[in-house]
Amino acid sequence: MVGRACRRWIGYISLLLAVISLILVSPSVLAENRIKRIDITVNIDQQGNAHFIENWHTDLEEGTELYKGMQLEAPMAIRDFQVALNGQPLKAADSWNVDASFEDKAGYYGQNGQELNWGISQYGENTYQVSYTVENFVVNTTTDQMIFWEFINKGFSPAIEKFSISIQSDYRPFDYDHNRIWAFGFPGQIEISQGKIIAQSQALDSSHYGTMLIQIPAGTYASQMQTNRAFEDYLKQAFEGSDYNWQDYNPNMTYDQIQQMNTANQPDNKMSKGEIFTILGSAVAVSLSVGGWGVYTTWKNHKARRRFYPKLSERAKDLAGEYYRDQPTPSVFVAYHFLEDLQVEDVEQNIFIAGILSLISEGYISAHVDPNQLNKTMFYLAAGVGEPEAPLDKLYDLLVLASQDTGGQLVINQDRLSQTIRGNYKRYSAYLEAVDQASEEFMSSAGLAQPLYAPEKGADQLRARADQLNGRSYTDAGFAKRDDLVRYHNYLLDYSLLNERHTPEVTLWDQMMIFAAGLGIADQVEQEFNKIYPEYQQLTSYNQVPIYNYYLLSRIMQDQYRQAYNKAHPDITASSGFGGSSSMGGGGGSFGGGGGGGVR
């Protein structure tokens, strides 16, 4: 009896300790470090030296220093290293001790071998401007010159959430006639625009990095960095493990010839908005090679787009204080073309979230946090409910394909959904195409858009230019409906200011959350509802999973889809070095990186 009683008390104490430990490590009290964004600009001088300015946008709660590892080969060298915190210069330390305290590092920067180091100095949201010069940055191969650099190192901790890289040379602007460009290690785009090479990442995780390879004519810069390998040796090594296709690389073809080949090989399906803008951006970049006319054309294009087809952020600012309180279209899915034309960030991911929320709201599936991995989501398919209407039927079919029967219950875990998309990417694209078709049919039948025609004599030429750039021509009713959607966006973001506390209409709010997801503001709108009625999170159909999990899930699914699509459809333009999508892998053999970085 005594032994049983002791075991019972031990059990009670163990349970109490477990509860206390859960409280102590609750996500709400855990310190979380974030490197929200790093923006890098590089200017190459005539000697082939690179002058770096990196802006690190952070939100830090623990640690003593930030650092970036560098691996240089002689005669490469770092000089002129400086750091500023929120515009205020830090002081150079005589030496750097990585084990020193927070207080000892505060206000100082220094170098630990080939690491660049600086004290966090103050917690919270801050911007650190890191500047330095890498001597002999441009590499001479036996055939060409090149830039082959890991700008964002592997192994950053915490993972960088997004980055941008801009490379320019006041001595010799870049163009597609003389340069070819590739990017490795991240989802995003790379292009030459107005003489600069620009790479932009999408959302990132700890597996991503940022490497760029740029081909430069021999003798362009007076760099002393020399290797005994040909450029194509480096290129072939970089292609290993990448999404680029070596068979598509042709060093003798021009940009225009590659584009003609792509057009001839283009499948019948409609190009995405992103593909259209990539090609237009590249075409504008090529036009720059003829001088002032290219600059003028770029300015005219920007003016036309900004006036008639502005971004959501731009139009929301134009219509600040104006609201539309009703759902502007029958569903967010038929508004998809408006979202594309407003250049809503991550629009395909947003439409995936909106689709999942719709299926939950209509009772086709339920979502739950995976008990084994709290940042992952799992779904249960409801029994005996039939299939949803288009376009949601395509998304539902994908979920059914990914499901497993566990004792009569169809269950989908996140890892299996990822595997299903990798092996059946066309099922995922079928959903996106169905949304696109539904939106096209709605805009046509409602008289919101019209076919593109050659402008008649006397027509508004700026409007015609804007229509061609947009790839769609709105009617007056279309512009009005677009603006109603933007006003609805404003209304959702200011909901708590415009509505007094009252008993919530949860079903109506859930429908508004679907629209908010499509607009990319679901997390912000959820906060607006909680301000009015804190119990909303307990009453909503979406109460089993934090909204953040849906964003994380959509990002992973989109990455899986892009990787599978890229492997099945290697892009000749990107593989040939004329810009476009970056590769998720590859980039081996580069200089500069490999030393980690982040917070410690």
XYZ file of C-alpha atoms in Angstrom:
600
model
C 0.000 0.000 0.000
C 2.831 2.393 0.921
C 4.594 1.690 -2.380
C 1.404 2.348 -4.336
C 0.817 5.620 -2.439
C 4.400 6.721 -3.092
C 4.052 5.981 -6.768
C 0.786 7.954 -6.841
C 2.453 10.993 -5.179
C 5.426 10.711 -7.550
C 2.937 10.731 -10.417
C 1.206 13.848 -9.046
C 4.546 15.635 -8.610
C 5.683 14.639 -12.123
C 2.429 15.961 -13.582
C 2.814 19.217 -11.653
C 6.404 19.638 -12.865
C 5.301 18.936 -16.456
C 2.592 21.613 -16.220
C 5.068 24.110 -14.754
C 7.571 23.363 -17.516
C 4.915 23.889 -20.178
C 4.083 27.258 -18.673
C 7.740 28.238 -18.490
C 8.360 27.385 -22.149
C 5.023 28.646 -23.477
C 5.456 30.227 -26.922
C 3.905 33.421 -25.558
C 6.832 33.951 -23.187
C 9.654 32.397 -25.179
C 12.166 34.899 -26.482
C 12.227 34.852 -30.257
C 14.923 36.356 -32.428
C 13.978 37.449 -35.937
C 16.054 38.661 -38.860
C 13.117 40.008 -40.798
C 14.979 41.156 -43.869
C 18.464 41.827 -45.209
C 18.861 44.247 -48.122
C 22.271 44.180 -49.784
C 23.596 46.717 -52.291
C 26.971 46.221 -53.985
C 28.839 48.699 -56.163
C 31.751 47.382 -58.259
C 34.549 49.852 -59.007
C 36.955 49.826 -61.972
C 39.505 47.753 -60.019
C 36.978 44.975 -59.426
C 36.542 45.830 -55.725
C 33.047 45.493 -54.242
C 31.647 48.095 -51.860
C 28.929 46.436 -49.752
C 26.123 48.069 -47.788
C 23.889 45.609 -45.937
C 20.792 46.705 -44.003
C 19.769 44.099 -41.418
C 16.209 44.611 -40.169
C 15.918 42.666 -36.922
C 13.713 42.071 -33.895
C 15.926 40.520 -31.212
C 15.192 39.441 -27.655
C 18.316 37.532 -26.663
C 21.985 37.001 -27.534
C 24.980 39.315 -27.389
C 26.103 39.829 -30.996
C 25.310 39.569 -34.678
C 27.859 38.185 -37.091
C 28.475 37.145 -40.673
C 31.082 34.587 -41.633
C 33.318 35.172 -44.645
C 35.667 32.793 -46.450
C 38.056 34.665 -48.735
C 40.882 33.497 -50.940
C 43.974 35.638 -51.485
C 44.252 38.259 -52.860
C 40.658 38.919 -51.750
C 40.563 40.981 -48.541
C 38.114 42.963 -46.402
C 38.681 46.629 -45.544
C 36.677 49.680 -44.401
C 34.368 47.593 -42.179
C 31.877 49.783 -40.275
C 28.511 49.300 -38.533
C 25.753 51.761 -37.626
C 22.708 51.086 -35.408
C 19.586 52.965 -36.477
C 21.830 55.507 -38.206
C 24.224 55.969 -35.269
C 27.788 54.689 -35.887
C 29.178 52.057 -33.556
C 32.806 52.164 -32.410
C 35.565 49.891 -33.710
C 36.881 47.465 -31.078
C 40.632 46.835 -30.855
C 39.905 43.083 -30.791
C 36.803 40.946 -30.698
C 35.974 38.355 -28.057
C 32.902 36.323 -29.048
C 32.530 35.209 -25.405
C 32.323 38.766 -24.024
C 29.126 39.945 -22.331
C 26.238 41.854 -23.877
C 27.378 45.027 -22.093
C 30.989 44.696 -23.256
C 29.913 44.274 -26.895
C 27.256 47.021 -26.824
C 28.178 49.933 -29.075
C 31.106 48.157 -30.731
C 31.974 46.185 -33.855
C 35.024 44.159 -34.815
C 36.395 41.134 -36.639
C 36.938 37.635 -35.321
C 39.218 36.164 -37.973
C 37.151 36.237 -41.179
C 33.919 36.957 -39.303
C 32.294 40.379 -39.218
C 30.909 40.936 -35.706
C 28.976 43.652 -33.887
C 27.149 43.978 -30.598
C 23.350 43.770 -30.544
C 23.576 46.808 -28.236
C 19.819 47.036 -27.664
C 16.972 44.553 -27.960
C 13.757 45.026 -29.925
C 13.324 46.200 -33.510
C 16.465 47.744 -34.975
C 18.237 48.277 -38.286
C 21.968 47.657 -38.520
C 23.805 49.103 -41.521
C 26.904 47.042 -42.212
C 29.384 48.413 -44.768
C 32.671 46.993 -45.987
C 34.766 46.560 -49.117
C 35.935 43.272 -50.594
C 39.099 43.832 -52.595
C 39.517 41.831 -55.840
C 35.891 40.748 -55.657
C 35.666 40.094 -59.416
C 37.313 36.791 -60.397
C 39.387 36.246 -63.545
C 38.856 32.768 -65.001
C 40.868 31.498 -67.947
C 38.046 32.531 -70.289
C 35.919 35.254 -68.708
C 35.540 37.346 -65.593
C 32.831 36.504 -63.093
C 31.169 37.319 -59.790
C 30.467 34.077 -57.912
C 29.525 34.926 -54.353
C 27.436 33.524 -51.514
C 25.752 36.729 -50.322
C 23.456 34.996 -47.825
C 25.343 32.242 -46.074
C 24.103 28.758 -45.392
C 23.364 28.110 -41.752
C 22.036 31.503 -40.659
C 20.417 31.346 -37.222
C 17.716 32.471 -36.944
C 16.761 32.014 -40.585
C 16.493 35.217 -42.607
C 12.852 35.754 -43.563
C 13.495 37.634 -46.825
C 16.337 39.337 -48.659
C 17.115 41.469 -51.675
C 20.432 41.916 -53.502
C 21.265 44.741 -55.913
C 24.597 44.793 -57.792
C 25.681 47.721 -59.909
C 28.821 49.247 -61.374
C 29.138 52.961 -61.992
C 32.060 52.039 -64.232
C 30.182 49.593 -66.484
C 26.365 49.042 -66.207
C 25.152 45.468 -66.618
C 23.014 44.342 -69.566
C 21.900 41.137 -71.274
C 24.155 41.787 -74.257
C 27.318 41.413 -72.155
C 26.283 39.573 -68.995
C 24.503 36.403 -67.950
C 23.112 35.862 -64.461
C 22.036 32.942 -62.269
C 20.838 32.720 -58.653
C 20.884 29.704 -56.340
C 19.573 28.596 -52.965
C 16.268 30.426 -52.599
C 12.784 30.867 -54.105
C 12.634 34.153 -55.978
C 13.605 36.058 -59.090
C 16.745 37.548 -60.641
C 16.882 40.127 -63.437
C 18.866 42.971 -64.949
C 17.005 46.270 -64.722
C 18.326 49.775 -65.433
C 21.916 48.568 -65.441
C 21.599 46.742 -62.099
C 21.379 43.037 -61.294
C 18.517 42.567 -58.847
C 17.582 39.430 -56.935
C 14.497 39.254 -54.724
C 13.669 36.326 -52.479
C 10.264 35.128 -51.429
C 9.666 33.917 -47.872
C 12.576 31.823 -46.605
C 13.377 29.135 -44.067
C 16.574 27.749 -42.542
C 17.376 25.611 -45.616
C 17.756 28.609 -47.930
C 20.820 30.643 -48.879
C 21.641 33.215 -51.547
C 24.358 32.679 -54.164
C 24.723 34.560 -57.447
C 26.869 33.807 -60.498
C 27.444 36.566 -63.059
C 29.376 36.203 -66.302
C 31.429 39.272 -67.307
C 33.557 39.779 -70.459
C 37.273 39.225 -69.910
C 39.263 42.383 -69.149
C 36.301 44.445 -67.945
C 37.721 45.051 -64.447
C 41.346 45.323 -63.269
C 40.954 42.683 -60.534
C 43.980 40.701 -59.354
C 41.945 37.594 -58.407
C 42.923 34.810 -60.837
C 41.925 31.133 -61.094
C 43.128 28.394 -63.414
C 39.644 27.203 -64.395
C 37.364 28.208 -67.269
C 34.089 29.995 -66.564
C 32.016 27.088 -67.862
C 33.734 24.781 -65.351
C 32.340 26.944 -62.565
C 28.949 27.168 -64.259
C 28.690 23.401 -64.633
C 29.591 22.911 -60.963
C 27.007 25.523 -59.930
C 24.289 23.757 -61.966
C 24.797 20.521 -60.017
C 21.792 20.021 -57.737
C 20.019 23.059 -59.191
C 16.754 23.543 -61.061
C 18.651 24.827 -64.093
C 19.239 22.533 -67.076
C 22.750 22.350 -68.532
C 21.340 21.169 -71.883
C 19.398 24.443 -72.159
C 22.523 26.583 -71.723
C 23.836 27.924 -75.027
C 26.641 30.493 -74.744
C 26.260 31.564 -78.382
C 22.558 32.469 -78.421
C 21.339 36.019 -77.800
C 18.543 37.039 -75.477
C 16.159 37.613 -78.402
C 16.911 34.190 -79.876
C 16.261 32.519 -76.510
C 12.944 34.362 -76.196
C 11.884 33.246 -79.668
C 12.711 29.662 -78.745
C 10.691 29.952 -75.544
C 7.730 31.312 -77.465
C 7.876 28.408 -79.890
C 7.990 25.924 -77.013
C 5.355 27.698 -74.934
C 2.504 25.349 -73.914
C -1.067 26.282 -74.681
C -1.928 27.091 -71.083
C -2.104 30.771 -70.148
C 1.032 32.335 -68.675
C 0.842 33.412 -65.071
C 1.045 37.083 -64.170
C 4.469 36.511 -62.670
C 5.750 35.021 -65.936
C 4.376 37.952 -67.910
C 6.088 40.492 -65.662
C 9.362 38.526 -65.768
C 9.416 38.646 -69.577
C 8.384 42.307 -69.643
C 11.062 43.170 -67.085
C 13.719 41.397 -69.132
C 12.558 43.129 -72.313
C 12.785 46.510 -70.603
C 16.281 45.654 -69.394
C 17.362 44.821 -72.939
C 15.983 48.116 -74.152
C 18.316 49.901 -71.765
C 21.287 48.840 -73.864
C 20.288 51.347 -76.518
C 20.638 54.243 -74.061
C 18.235 57.062 -73.312
C 15.345 55.607 -75.266
C 15.276 52.614 -72.924
C 15.190 54.883 -69.872
C 12.365 56.903 -71.424
C 10.416 53.730 -72.209
C 10.851 52.473 -68.655
C 9.584 55.783 -67.284
C 6.555 55.754 -69.582
C 5.725 52.166 -68.621
C 5.938 52.989 -64.914
C 3.755 56.060 -65.354
C 1.130 54.114 -67.286
C 1.016 51.233 -64.800
C 0.916 53.515 -61.760
C -1.973 55.543 -63.173
C -4.248 52.744 -64.360
C -3.078 49.509 -62.679
C -1.345 50.462 -59.420
C -0.275 48.046 -56.724
C -2.662 47.368 -53.850
C -0.474 49.361 -51.454
C -0.469 52.311 -53.846
C -4.206 52.277 -54.536
C -5.056 51.742 -50.853
C -3.100 54.900 -50.084
C -4.946 56.768 -52.859
C -8.285 55.662 -51.342
C -7.290 56.052 -47.685
C -10.353 56.748 -45.534
C -12.740 55.317 -48.143
C -14.558 52.084 -47.322
C -16.772 49.495 -49.006
C -18.608 47.501 -46.362
C -20.060 44.638 -48.426
C -18.302 41.762 -50.124
C -17.395 43.356 -53.494
C -17.562 40.135 -55.577
C -19.455 36.850 -55.088
C -16.241 35.248 -53.793
C -12.584 36.072 -53.417
C -11.834 33.449 -56.075
C -13.606 35.345 -58.862
C -11.645 38.441 -57.753
C -8.373 36.634 -58.472
C -7.562 38.678 -61.595
C -8.002 41.873 -59.596
C -5.608 40.522 -56.958
C -3.077 39.647 -59.670
C -3.348 43.060 -61.309
C -2.994 44.763 -57.911
C 0.228 42.750 -57.558
C -0.821 41.402 -54.170
C 2.245 39.768 -52.639
C 2.239 35.927 -52.605
C -1.172 35.870 -54.301
C -1.065 32.136 -55.124
C -0.250 31.293 -51.520
C -3.097 33.565 -50.408
C -5.558 31.790 -52.686
C -4.442 28.445 -51.238
C -5.199 29.714 -47.706
C -8.535 31.124 -48.854
C -9.405 27.745 -50.377
C -8.544 25.862 -47.182
C -10.578 28.296 -45.051
C -13.520 27.948 -47.452
C -13.461 24.151 -47.232
C -13.393 24.398 -43.433
C -16.205 26.975 -43.365
C -18.390 24.831 -45.650
C -17.817 21.699 -43.585
C -15.808 19.642 -46.049
C -12.707 19.418 -43.845
C -11.592 20.256 -40.333
C -8.113 21.422 -39.380
C -6.110 20.619 -36.270
C -2.615 21.255 -34.977
C -0.442 18.167 -35.348
C 0.053 16.959 -31.743
C 3.562 15.796 -32.591
C 4.675 19.048 -34.297
C 2.807 22.142 -33.134
C 3.858 24.263 -36.123
C 2.333 21.766 -38.541
C -1.287 21.292 -39.545
C -3.325 18.175 -40.241
C -6.769 17.847 -41.820
C -9.702 15.467 -41.439
C -12.092 14.948 -44.357
C -15.757 15.001 -43.417
C -17.766 11.925 -44.374
C -20.819 11.978 -46.648
C -20.617 15.613 -47.750
C -20.055 15.178 -51.485
C -17.779 17.500 -53.432
C -17.626 21.312 -53.341
C -18.347 23.448 -56.369
C -15.666 24.820 -58.685
C -13.011 25.992 -58.189
C -12.772 24.441 -54.705
C -13.403 20.967 -56.120
C -9.850 20.893 -57.494
C -8.319 21.712 -54.114
C -10.576 19.156 -52.431
C -9.482 16.491 -54.958
C -5.854 17.200 -54.040
C -6.624 16.732 -50.340
C -8.436 13.469 -51.029
C -5.423 12.226 -52.985
C -3.157 13.077 -50.036
C -5.386 11.477 -47.394
C -4.839 8.225 -45.530
C -7.530 5.994 -44.081
C -6.921 5.634 -40.342
C -9.662 3.405 -39.021
C -12.427 4.820 -41.191
C -11.278 8.459 -40.888
C -9.513 10.131 -43.837
C -6.584 12.110 -42.428
C -3.973 14.315 -44.127
C -0.799 15.327 -42.363
C 1.364 18.156 -43.651
C 4.314 15.987 -44.679
C 2.091 13.723 -46.768
C 0.469 16.734 -48.427
C 3.955 18.016 -49.346
C 4.860 14.640 -50.833
C 1.606 14.541 -52.793
C 2.218 17.961 -54.330
C 5.795 17.033 -55.238
C 4.599 13.925 -57.032
C 1.382 15.415 -58.470
C 2.108 19.103 -59.008
C -0.477 19.226 -61.811
C -3.213 18.621 -59.229
C -2.086 21.750 -57.396
C -1.805 23.769 -60.607
C -5.284 22.528 -61.595
C -6.692 24.383 -58.578
C -4.861 27.599 -59.483
C -5.989 27.290 -63.110
C -9.594 26.697 -62.001
C -9.465 29.866 -59.889
C -8.000 31.760 -62.839
C -10.759 30.478 -65.140
C -13.514 31.318 -62.653
C -12.189 34.857 -62.372
C -11.874 35.279 -66.143
C -15.444 34.092 -66.713
C -16.784 36.376 -63.980
C -15.000 39.468 -65.272
C -16.155 38.799 -68.815
C -19.792 38.034 -67.960
C -20.014 40.980 -65.569
C -18.594 43.370 -68.156
C -15.540 44.207 -66.044
C -12.864 43.393 -68.649
C -12.641 43.362 -72.417
C -10.267 41.853 -74.980
C -7.078 43.693 -75.812
C -7.287 45.527 -79.130
C -4.847 47.721 -80.993
C -5.695 51.287 -79.899
C -7.770 53.285 -82.341
C -6.588 56.621 -83.650
C -7.229 59.309 -81.060
C -7.452 56.795 -78.185
C -5.703 57.429 -74.877
C -2.213 56.126 -75.663
C -1.162 55.973 -72.007
C -4.239 53.882 -71.215
C -3.477 51.595 -74.179
C 0.116 51.186 -72.983
C -1.118 50.342 -69.484
C -3.568 47.741 -70.841
C -0.820 46.042 -72.827
C 1.510 45.950 -69.820
C -1.271 44.621 -67.611
C -2.296 41.951 -70.112
C -5.957 42.811 -69.482
C -8.133 45.796 -70.286
C -10.670 46.947 -67.679
C -13.930 48.613 -68.582
C -15.104 51.586 -66.524
C -17.123 49.109 -64.469
C -13.970 47.037 -63.989
C -12.022 49.972 -62.586
C -14.946 50.777 -60.276
C -15.134 47.168 -59.050
C -11.356 47.084 -58.531
C -11.606 50.190 -56.368
C -14.489 48.648 -54.374
C -12.174 45.726 -53.625
C -9.465 48.134 -52.422
C -12.011 49.992 -50.259
C -13.105 46.641 -48.815
C -9.435 45.962 -48.019
C -9.340 49.309 -46.164
C -12.574 48.435 -44.356
C -11.232 45.094 -43.130
C -8.027 46.666 -41.816
C -9.967 49.380 -39.940
C -12.855 47.127 -38.873
C -12.465 47.673 -35.123
C -12.476 51.460 -35.584
C -15.637 51.444 -37.685
C -17.785 48.969 -35.721
C -18.980 49.173 -32.139
C -18.856 46.156 -29.835
C -21.813 43.875 -30.501
C -22.663 40.212 -30.592
C -20.567 38.904 -33.444
C -21.992 37.308 -36.547
C -19.397 34.556 -36.590
C -20.498 33.093 -39.929
C -20.230 36.508 -41.585
C -16.839 37.139 -39.996
C -15.596 33.771 -41.197
C -16.567 34.720 -44.751
C -14.741 38.025 -44.340
C -11.673 36.077 -43.189
C -11.687 34.178 -46.504
C -11.544 37.479 -48.384
C -8.859 38.715 -46.002
C -6.800 35.602 -46.755
C -6.972 36.312 -50.486
C -5.801 39.874 -49.834
C -2.933 38.610 -47.680
C -4.178 40.290 -44.475
C -5.941 37.463 -42.613
C -3.694 37.761 -39.556
C -4.366 41.500 -39.276
C -8.125 41.127 -39.751
C -8.275 38.392 -37.109
C -6.742 40.896 -34.688
C -9.405 43.442 -35.669
C -12.192 40.956 -34.825
C -10.520 40.078 -31.521
C -10.459 43.742 -30.526
C -14.245 43.877 -30.829
C -14.997 40.419 -29.457
C -12.086 38.584 -27.806
C -14.086 35.349 -27.797
C -14.048 35.243 -31.600
C -11.137 32.807 -31.643
C -13.189 30.336 -29.623
C -16.287 30.689 -31.802
C -14.853 30.745 -35.311
C -14.753 27.675 -37.542
C -10.984 28.186 -37.724
C -10.342 28.004 -33.977
C -8.312 24.785 -33.961
C -5.282 26.151 -35.799
C -3.454 29.505 -35.411
C -3.711 31.607 -38.552
C 0.102 31.668 -38.689
C 0.062 27.900 -39.348
C -1.929 28.450 -42.533
C 0.642 30.954 -43.798
C 3.450 28.544 -42.998
C 1.586 25.687 -44.691
C 0.864 27.711 -47.844
C 4.497 28.773 -48.135
C 5.695 25.179 -47.901
C 3.091 23.924 -50.392
C 3.969 26.669 -52.865
C 7.673 25.836 -52.545
C 6.951 22.154 -53.185
C 4.856 23.033 -56.230
C 7.509 25.347 -57.695
C 10.287 22.855 -57.174
C 8.289 20.066 -58.852
C 7.210 22.338 -61.714
C 10.726 23.657 -62.312
C 12.157 20.155 -62.511
C 9.487 19.142 -65.017
C 9.722 22.382 -67.049
C 13.270 23.725 -66.953
C 13.153 27.302 -68.186
C 15.453 27.923 -71.143
C 15.685 31.647 -70.373
C 16.755 31.153 -66.757
C 19.107 28.262 -67.543
C 20.771 30.355 -70.243
C 21.449 33.173 -67.790
C 18.897 35.723 -68.986
C 17.029 36.121 -65.710
C 13.832 34.671 -64.332
C 13.331 32.218 -61.499
C 16.132 31.464 -59.102
C 17.084 27.865 -58.339
C 16.223 26.301 -54.993
C 19.543 24.396 -54.912
C 22.974 24.346 -56.511
C 25.552 27.120 -56.544
C 28.482 24.998 -55.388
C 32.005 26.341 -55.806
C 31.274 29.965 -54.894
C 33.443 32.395 -52.953
C 32.706 34.457 -49.872
C 30.191 32.494 -47.861
C 30.089 29.278 -45.917
C 30.802 30.779 -42.508
C 27.255 30.962 -41.137
C 25.863 34.058 -39.503
C 23.043 35.497 -37.438
C 22.730 35.866 -33.675
C 24.765 34.337 -30.860
